[in-house]
Short mmCIF file of C-alpha atoms and ligand atoms in Angstrom, two decimals:
data_model
loop_
_atom_site.label_atom_id
_atom_site.label_comp_id
_atom_site.label_asym_id
_atom_site.label_seq_id
_atom_site.Cartn_x
_atom_site.Cartn_y
_atom_site.Cartn_z
CA MET A 1 203.46 214.06 95.47
CA SER A 2 201.20 211.52 95.33
CA HIS A 3 197.48 211.44 96.85
CA LEU A 4 197.30 209.61 100.45
CA ILE A 5 195.59 206.05 99.88
CA PRO A 6 192.17 206.14 101.51
CA THR A 7 191.81 203.10 104.31
CA PRO A 8 188.58 200.79 103.62
CA SER A 9 185.91 201.10 106.39
CA ILE A 10 185.42 197.40 106.11
CA PRO A 11 187.79 194.83 107.10
CA PRO A 12 190.48 193.78 104.70
CA PRO A 13 190.97 190.21 103.84
CA ASP A 14 192.87 187.55 106.24
CA ILE A 15 195.84 186.94 104.23
CA VAL A 16 197.59 183.70 104.76
CA ARG A 17 200.79 184.20 103.08
CA CYS A 18 202.17 184.98 99.38
CA ALA A 19 201.91 181.87 97.59
CA TYR A 20 202.89 182.40 93.88
CA MET A 21 203.79 185.17 90.71
CA GLU A 22 202.61 184.39 87.62
CA LEU A 23 205.53 185.90 84.83
CA VAL A 24 205.96 186.57 81.22
CA VAL A 25 208.99 185.00 79.82
CA THR A 26 209.67 185.51 76.19
CA ASP A 27 211.59 182.03 75.66
CA LEU A 28 210.34 179.30 77.42
CA ALA A 29 212.40 176.64 76.80
CA LYS A 30 215.57 178.84 77.72
CA SER A 31 213.35 179.74 81.35
CA ARG A 32 212.61 176.17 81.33
CA GLU A 33 216.72 175.34 81.80
CA PHE A 34 216.67 178.19 84.32
CA TYR A 35 213.85 177.40 86.60
CA VAL A 36 213.83 173.35 86.18
CA ASP A 37 217.46 172.18 85.34
CA LEU A 38 219.44 174.66 87.05
CA LEU A 39 217.41 175.68 89.93
CA GLY A 40 215.33 172.13 90.21
CA LEU A 41 211.81 173.15 90.79
CA HIS A 42 209.01 170.63 90.09
CA VAL A 43 206.80 170.97 87.54
CA THR A 44 203.33 170.72 88.09
CA PHE A 45 202.12 170.55 84.42
CA GLU A 46 203.49 172.00 81.30
CA ASP A 47 202.16 172.72 78.14
CA ALA A 48 203.21 174.83 74.81
CA ASP A 49 202.89 178.40 76.63
CA SER A 50 203.38 178.14 80.29
CA ILE A 51 205.28 176.13 82.96
CA TYR A 52 203.82 175.78 86.09
CA LEU A 53 206.45 175.26 89.02
CA ARG A 54 206.37 174.19 92.79
CA THR A 55 209.49 173.77 95.30
CA LEU A 56 210.19 171.12 97.19
CA GLU A 57 207.74 171.41 100.55
CA GLU A 58 204.19 172.95 98.97
CA PHE A 59 201.24 171.49 98.49
CA ILE A 60 199.55 173.60 96.49
CA HIS A 61 199.56 173.52 92.84
CA HIS A 62 202.12 175.94 92.19
CA ASN A 63 204.41 178.98 92.99
CA LEU A 64 205.53 180.02 89.95
CA VAL A 65 203.70 180.35 86.69
CA LEU A 66 205.76 180.65 83.49
CA ARG A 67 203.61 181.82 80.25
CA ARG A 68 205.02 182.81 77.40
CA GLY A 69 204.53 186.14 76.14
CA PRO A 70 206.30 189.17 73.78
CA VAL A 71 207.34 191.58 76.81
CA ALA A 72 208.93 190.11 79.94
CA ALA A 73 207.18 191.30 82.98
CA ALA A 74 205.47 189.89 86.39
CA ALA A 75 201.76 189.22 85.42
CA VAL A 76 200.21 188.56 89.26
CA ALA A 77 201.91 188.35 92.96
CA ALA A 78 199.45 185.65 94.42
CA PHE A 79 198.35 185.75 98.25
CA ARG A 80 196.32 182.81 99.59
CA VAL A 81 193.30 184.23 101.96
CA ARG A 82 192.42 182.12 104.97
CA THR A 83 188.85 181.27 103.59
CA PRO A 84 187.01 181.48 100.59
CA ALA A 85 184.65 184.45 102.54
CA ASP A 86 187.91 186.49 102.42
CA VAL A 87 188.13 186.44 98.79
CA ASP A 88 184.59 188.18 98.79
CA ALA A 89 186.30 190.76 101.09
CA ALA A 90 189.21 191.52 98.71
CA GLU A 91 186.90 191.85 96.39
CA ALA A 92 184.63 194.44 98.43
CA TYR A 93 187.75 196.18 100.07
CA TYR A 94 189.83 196.61 96.82
CA GLU A 95 186.27 198.04 95.10
CA GLN A 96 186.13 200.82 98.37
CA LEU A 97 189.70 201.87 96.84
CA GLY A 98 188.24 202.40 94.14
CA CYS A 99 190.89 199.66 92.02
CA ARG A 100 190.04 198.27 89.43
CA THR A 101 189.17 194.22 90.01
CA GLU A 102 188.26 191.47 88.19
CA ARG A 103 186.60 187.96 89.67
CA ARG A 104 186.94 184.46 87.97
CA ARG A 105 185.17 181.94 89.92
CA GLY A 106 187.21 179.61 87.66
CA GLY A 107 189.97 181.15 88.62
CA PHE A 108 192.70 183.01 86.11
CA VAL A 109 195.45 179.99 86.02
CA ARG A 110 195.14 176.25 86.24
CA GLY A 111 195.04 174.85 90.15
CA ILE A 112 193.79 178.05 91.66
CA GLY A 113 190.18 177.89 91.85
CA ASP A 114 188.14 181.08 93.01
CA ALA A 115 190.00 184.35 92.92
CA VAL A 116 189.62 188.31 92.04
CA ARG A 117 192.85 189.97 90.69
CA VAL A 118 193.05 193.54 91.33
CA GLN A 119 195.53 196.58 89.97
CA ASP A 120 196.19 197.71 93.43
CA PRO A 121 196.46 201.44 94.68
CA LEU A 122 200.76 201.13 94.03
CA GLY A 123 199.92 199.96 90.54
CA PHE A 124 200.72 196.06 91.29
CA PRO A 125 198.14 193.00 90.16
CA TYR A 126 197.94 191.55 92.82
CA GLU A 127 195.43 188.23 93.36
CA PHE A 128 193.37 186.80 96.33
CA PHE A 129 192.48 183.54 96.42
CA TYR A 130 191.70 180.54 98.82
CA GLU A 131 190.48 177.26 96.65
CA ALA A 132 193.97 175.18 94.95
CA ALA A 133 194.36 172.04 93.94
CA HIS A 134 196.51 170.34 96.23
CA VAL A 135 199.69 168.07 94.61
CA GLU A 136 202.22 165.58 96.20
CA ARG A 137 204.25 167.27 99.00
CA LEU A 138 207.73 166.18 98.57
CA THR A 139 209.17 167.20 101.59
CA GLN A 140 210.75 163.62 102.04
CA ARG A 141 211.11 162.56 98.38
CA TYR A 142 215.25 162.69 99.27
CA ASP A 143 215.40 160.78 95.80
CA LEU A 144 214.90 163.67 94.29
CA TYR A 145 216.55 166.29 96.52
CA THR A 146 219.61 168.00 95.00
CA ALA A 147 221.93 170.21 96.33
CA GLY A 148 220.54 173.32 95.61
CA GLU A 149 216.95 172.41 96.64
CA LEU A 150 214.50 175.24 96.66
CA VAL A 151 211.96 174.64 99.45
CA ARG A 152 209.40 177.43 99.92
CA LEU A 153 208.54 180.39 98.19
CA ASP A 154 209.45 182.80 100.86
CA HIS A 155 208.64 186.23 99.56
CA PHE A 156 208.35 189.20 96.85
CA ASN A 157 209.74 192.36 96.57
CA GLN A 158 208.52 195.40 94.91
CA VAL A 159 209.39 199.02 93.58
CA THR A 160 207.41 201.90 94.31
CA PRO A 161 208.33 205.33 94.41
CA ASP A 162 206.95 206.08 97.64
CA VAL A 163 207.50 203.36 100.51
CA SER A 164 205.87 205.48 103.28
CA ARG A 165 202.49 205.99 101.06
CA GLY A 166 202.95 201.93 100.26
CA GLN A 167 203.52 200.89 104.04
CA LYS A 168 200.26 202.81 105.04
CA TYR A 169 198.65 201.21 102.66
CA LEU A 170 200.14 197.57 102.98
CA GLU A 171 199.40 198.04 106.91
CA ALA A 172 196.20 198.87 106.41
CA LEU A 173 195.39 195.60 104.21
CA GLY A 174 197.20 193.74 107.46
CA PHE A 175 200.62 193.53 107.08
CA ARG A 176 203.12 194.13 109.78
CA VAL A 177 206.65 195.52 109.77
CA SER A 178 209.50 193.88 110.85
CA GLU A 179 212.26 195.84 109.74
CA ASP A 180 212.77 199.24 107.72
CA ILE A 181 215.58 201.40 106.32
CA ARG A 182 215.50 205.06 107.18
CA ASP A 183 217.34 208.33 107.34
CA ALA A 184 217.47 211.26 110.03
CA ASP A 185 214.85 213.44 108.09
CA GLY A 186 212.45 210.42 108.30
CA THR A 187 212.63 208.95 104.52
CA THR A 188 211.70 205.33 104.65
CA TYR A 189 213.99 203.52 101.57
CA ALA A 190 212.73 200.24 102.29
CA VAL A 191 210.27 198.19 104.17
CA TRP A 192 209.71 194.62 105.09
CA MET A 193 206.16 193.73 106.11
CA HIS A 194 204.64 189.93 106.33
CA ARG A 195 201.15 187.88 106.95
CA LYS A 196 202.94 184.67 107.78
CA GLN A 197 205.37 184.55 110.66
CA THR A 198 208.74 185.30 109.33
CA VAL A 199 210.62 188.62 108.51
CA HIS A 200 208.09 188.99 105.13
CA ASP A 201 205.94 188.63 102.81
CA THR A 202 206.65 191.36 100.51
CA ALA A 203 208.63 194.16 100.86
CA LEU A 204 208.75 197.73 99.14
CA THR A 205 211.65 199.26 97.86
CA GLN A 206 212.46 202.45 96.46
CA GLY A 207 212.46 203.36 93.20
CA ASP A 208 210.68 203.97 89.79
CA GLY A 209 207.61 201.70 89.94
CA PRO A 210 205.28 200.02 89.78
CA ARG A 211 207.83 197.19 88.85
CA MET A 212 208.62 193.66 90.67
CA HIS A 213 212.17 193.89 92.34
CA HIS A 214 212.78 190.26 92.47
CA LEU A 215 210.91 186.72 94.32
CA ALA A 216 212.31 184.56 96.49
CA PHE A 217 212.51 181.59 97.27
CA ALA A 218 213.63 179.52 100.64
CA THR A 219 216.54 176.60 101.05
CA HIS A 220 217.18 174.91 103.92
CA GLU A 221 220.81 175.71 104.54
CA LYS A 222 223.53 178.05 103.70
CA HIS A 223 225.11 175.27 101.79
CA ASN A 224 222.72 175.01 99.32
CA ILE A 225 223.21 178.22 98.26
CA ILE A 226 226.87 177.49 97.95
CA ALA A 227 225.82 174.97 95.43
CA ILE A 228 223.83 176.87 93.59
CA CYS A 229 226.95 179.16 92.84
CA ASP A 230 229.46 176.47 92.15
CA LYS A 231 226.49 174.83 89.56
CA MET A 232 226.06 178.81 87.69
CA GLY A 233 230.09 178.52 87.53
CA ALA A 234 230.71 175.07 86.10
CA LEU A 235 227.88 175.91 83.84
CA ARG A 236 229.76 179.37 82.57
CA ILE A 237 226.66 181.21 83.63
CA SER A 238 228.42 183.02 86.70
CA ASP A 239 227.17 186.76 84.47
CA ARG A 240 223.74 185.60 85.84
CA ILE A 241 225.04 185.79 89.54
CA GLU A 242 224.06 189.62 90.26
CA ARG A 243 224.77 190.08 93.96
CA GLY A 244 226.30 187.87 96.68
CA PRO A 245 226.64 185.45 97.91
CA GLY A 246 226.43 186.65 101.28
CA ARG A 247 224.37 187.84 104.81
CA HIS A 248 221.92 190.12 104.92
CA GLY A 249 221.83 192.63 107.68
CA VAL A 250 218.40 193.04 107.59
CA SER A 251 216.51 189.54 108.03
CA ASN A 252 219.63 188.46 108.71
CA ALA A 253 218.85 185.71 106.08
CA PHE A 254 221.68 184.25 103.69
CA TYR A 255 221.28 184.83 100.14
CA LEU A 256 221.91 184.97 96.67
CA TYR A 257 220.35 187.17 93.66
CA ILE A 258 220.28 185.34 89.99
CA LEU A 259 219.24 186.81 87.04
CA ASP A 260 216.65 184.50 84.90
CA PRO A 261 217.23 184.52 80.90
CA ASP A 262 214.89 187.49 80.88
CA GLY A 263 216.46 189.56 83.01
CA HIS A 264 213.68 188.52 86.20
CA ARG A 265 215.40 188.55 89.54
CA VAL A 266 215.25 185.53 91.79
CA GLU A 267 216.52 185.66 95.11
CA ILE A 268 217.39 182.27 97.27
CA TYR A 269 217.24 182.89 100.99
CA THR A 270 217.44 180.86 104.40
CA GLN A 271 217.65 181.57 107.72
CA ASP A 272 215.42 184.50 108.40
CA TYR A 273 214.06 184.76 111.91
CA TYR A 274 210.42 183.95 113.33
CA THR A 275 208.31 187.53 113.87
CA GLY A 276 204.99 185.80 115.03
CA ASP A 277 204.59 187.49 118.23
CA PRO A 278 202.14 190.54 118.69
CA ASP A 279 204.67 192.56 120.08
CA ASN A 280 207.79 191.66 118.32
CA PRO A 281 210.22 193.98 117.70
CA VAL A 282 210.72 196.32 114.42
CA ILE A 283 214.03 196.80 113.68
CA SER A 284 215.22 200.10 111.88
CA TRP A 285 218.55 200.64 110.41
CA ASP A 286 220.18 203.73 109.13
CA VAL A 287 220.46 204.24 105.53
CA GLN A 288 224.02 205.29 105.92
CA ASP A 289 224.99 201.95 108.06
CA ASN A 290 227.05 200.10 105.57
CA GLN A 291 226.25 196.65 107.04
CA ARG A 292 222.70 197.42 106.36
CA ARG A 293 222.08 195.48 102.95
CA ASP A 294 225.06 193.14 103.51
CA TRP A 295 226.18 192.56 107.09
CA TRP A 296 229.86 191.52 105.62
CA GLY A 297 229.92 195.17 104.62
CA ASN A 298 230.35 194.16 100.86
CA PRO A 299 228.98 197.11 98.29
CA VAL A 300 225.17 196.61 96.61
CA VAL A 301 225.72 196.45 93.06
CA PRO A 302 224.29 199.35 91.00
CA SER A 303 221.81 197.03 89.05
CA TRP A 304 220.59 195.84 92.47
CA TYR A 305 218.98 199.29 92.71
CA THR A 306 218.29 200.23 89.30
CA GLU A 307 216.79 196.80 87.71
CA ALA A 308 213.66 195.32 87.97
CA SER A 309 210.79 193.89 86.38
CA LEU A 310 207.86 196.15 84.45
CA VAL A 311 204.10 194.70 85.95
CA LEU A 312 201.32 194.05 83.83
CA ASP A 313 197.78 195.71 84.79
CA LEU A 314 194.88 193.76 83.73
CA ASP A 315 194.67 193.58 80.58
CA GLY A 316 198.21 192.61 80.50
CA ARG A 317 199.67 196.00 79.04
CA PRO A 318 203.07 196.81 81.15
CA GLN A 319 202.41 199.58 83.76
CA PRO A 320 204.55 202.83 83.05
CA VAL A 321 206.61 204.04 86.29
CA THR A 322 207.13 206.88 87.80
CA SER A 323 210.50 208.17 89.89
CA PRO A 324 210.87 208.74 93.51
CA GLU A 325 210.68 212.42 94.51
CA GLY A 326 213.95 213.78 96.94
CA ALA A 327 216.57 211.46 98.00
CA SER A 328 217.41 207.46 96.53
CA GLU A 329 219.03 204.89 98.65
CA GLN A 330 221.76 204.47 95.87
CA ALA A 331 222.59 208.06 95.56
CA VAL A 332 223.63 208.23 99.14
CA THR A 333 225.41 204.96 99.60
CA VAL A 334 226.91 203.36 96.47
CA GLY A 335 230.32 203.52 95.93
CA ALA A 336 232.68 205.14 97.66
CA ASP A 337 230.29 208.13 98.90
CA GLY A 338 232.48 209.10 102.52
CA PHE A 339 229.06 208.75 103.95
CA SER A 340 228.41 205.34 104.85
CA TYR A 341 229.83 203.75 108.37
CA THR A 342 230.83 200.58 109.54
CA ARG A 343 231.02 201.06 113.35
CA GLY A 344 228.64 203.31 115.35
CA ALA A 345 226.72 206.38 114.26
CA PRO A 346 228.00 210.01 113.33
CA SER A 347 226.77 212.52 116.17
CA ASN A 348 223.98 214.03 114.23
CA HIS A 349 222.14 210.20 113.48
CA GLY A 350 220.43 209.39 116.85
CA ASP A 351 219.54 205.84 117.79
CA ASN A 352 216.72 204.83 115.09
CA GLY A 353 216.19 201.40 116.78
CA ASN A 354 219.57 199.45 115.56
CA LYS A 355 220.62 197.78 118.60
CA GLY A 356 223.30 196.38 116.26
CA PHE A 357 224.67 199.51 115.16
CA LYS A 358 224.78 201.03 118.83
CA LEU A 359 226.39 197.46 120.16
CA GLY A 360 228.99 198.16 117.53
CA GLY A 361 229.93 201.02 118.35
CA GLN A 362 230.76 200.33 121.59
CA LEU A 363 233.47 197.44 120.58
O1 XXG B 1 214.81 189.38 101.62
C1 XXG B 1 215.58 190.74 101.33
C2 XXG B 1 215.72 191.74 100.43
O2 XXG B 1 214.66 192.24 100.38
O3 XXG B 1 215.87 191.28 99.06
C3 XXG B 1 216.79 192.75 100.76
C4 XXG B 1 216.34 191.01 102.72
C5 XXG B 1 217.20 191.73 102.87
C6 XXG B 1 217.72 192.69 102.04
S1 XXG B 1 218.66 193.46 102.23
O4 XXG B 1 219.41 194.29 101.36
O5 XXG B 1 218.19 194.74 102.92
O6 XXG B 1 219.89 193.17 103.28
FE1 FE2 B 2 214.68 189.87 99.32
#
C-alpha cells in the first residue's frame, strides 16, 4: 500500500491554469507534420531541436514544446500561477513535501521566466511559473483559421495507480473536484480536477503510473472535430484515430482522441461546462454505467486504458511505473462483461450522486 502524502503546513501556490506541456519526440519533422500541418498549431519558435507551438487564442509564448530526444516521453506539465511570489510558494510547498525541486530564474524553456520544476509525490514532473513572454493573440486572425482550429489548451490527464491518494494531494494543492468515477465499494477509478472554471485542468486516471495519458486542446465547435477526422481520413492516417468522435458522459464534452507519431495521445475537446461557483456540484458516475465515458454507449477501446506516455524525472530519465492494486476499470467494464448497464442502477448500487442515471431509470 502506498504511503499517505502529508499536507504541508504552508499555503499552496495559487495556480491559475494548466499552461503548457513539454513532450520529447523522436522525429521532429514527423511531429511537425502532425502538430503543424495536420492540427494547425501555430509556431512561435523553432530550431533544429525544438518547436514551440500555441493555440489560436493563446497570448503567452506556447502551449506545447516539442523537443527532439531519444525516448518519447512527457518532460513536464506546466501550470501558470497568479503572481511571481507564487513561484516561491510552490518551491517551498514541494520542499516541505520532501520532493526534489529545481528553480531556474531564467526559466527552463524559451518564453518562460522564473520557474520551479518539481518531481511531485506521484512521480510527475510539474512546473510552476508566472513570467511569460506575450505573443500575438490570433483570435481574430480568421485568415489563419482552419476547419479544425485548436483555440486553447484545455487539460492534462495523468495515469496513477492510486487515484484517491492522488486526489487528496491535488485537493491540498488547491484543485477542486468536478466529477469522478467510483464503484459501490468506494474505489475511485478516475477524478477530474480544476483550477480554471471548466471541468478540469488535470484528471487522474487509474493505471500503471506515473504516466501521462493525454493533453487536450479545445476547439470551438463539434464540426471542427469532424473536420479533423475527415482530414485524417483523406491523409490515410485513420489508424491514428484511437477513440471517438463522441460525446463524453463525464464533462459532457464532445471529443476525439488521436495519436501523434510517437504514440503521445492528444484529445480534441469542446463544450464542457462552467464550474466556477464555490458550491459547484460534484458529479459521481458509477463505474458500471456504460454511458459514463461515452454518452452514446460506445465502448472504450482497450488501448485507451492501457497505453500512455512515460514521464521524465528532473534529470531527464524515464520514470519506472507501478501497477494498481485491486480492481481495474478496464477489467470490469470493457467488452461484453455482463456487468455494465445503460438504464437504471442494479439494486445493489445506490445513487452515488449521478442524477443522470437515476432519471434514465425512470424513462
Ligand atoms: O477529458 C475527459 C477525459 O478525461 O479525457 C475522459 C473527459 C471525460 C472523459 S471520459 O472518458 O470519462 O468520458
Ligand atoms: Fe481528457
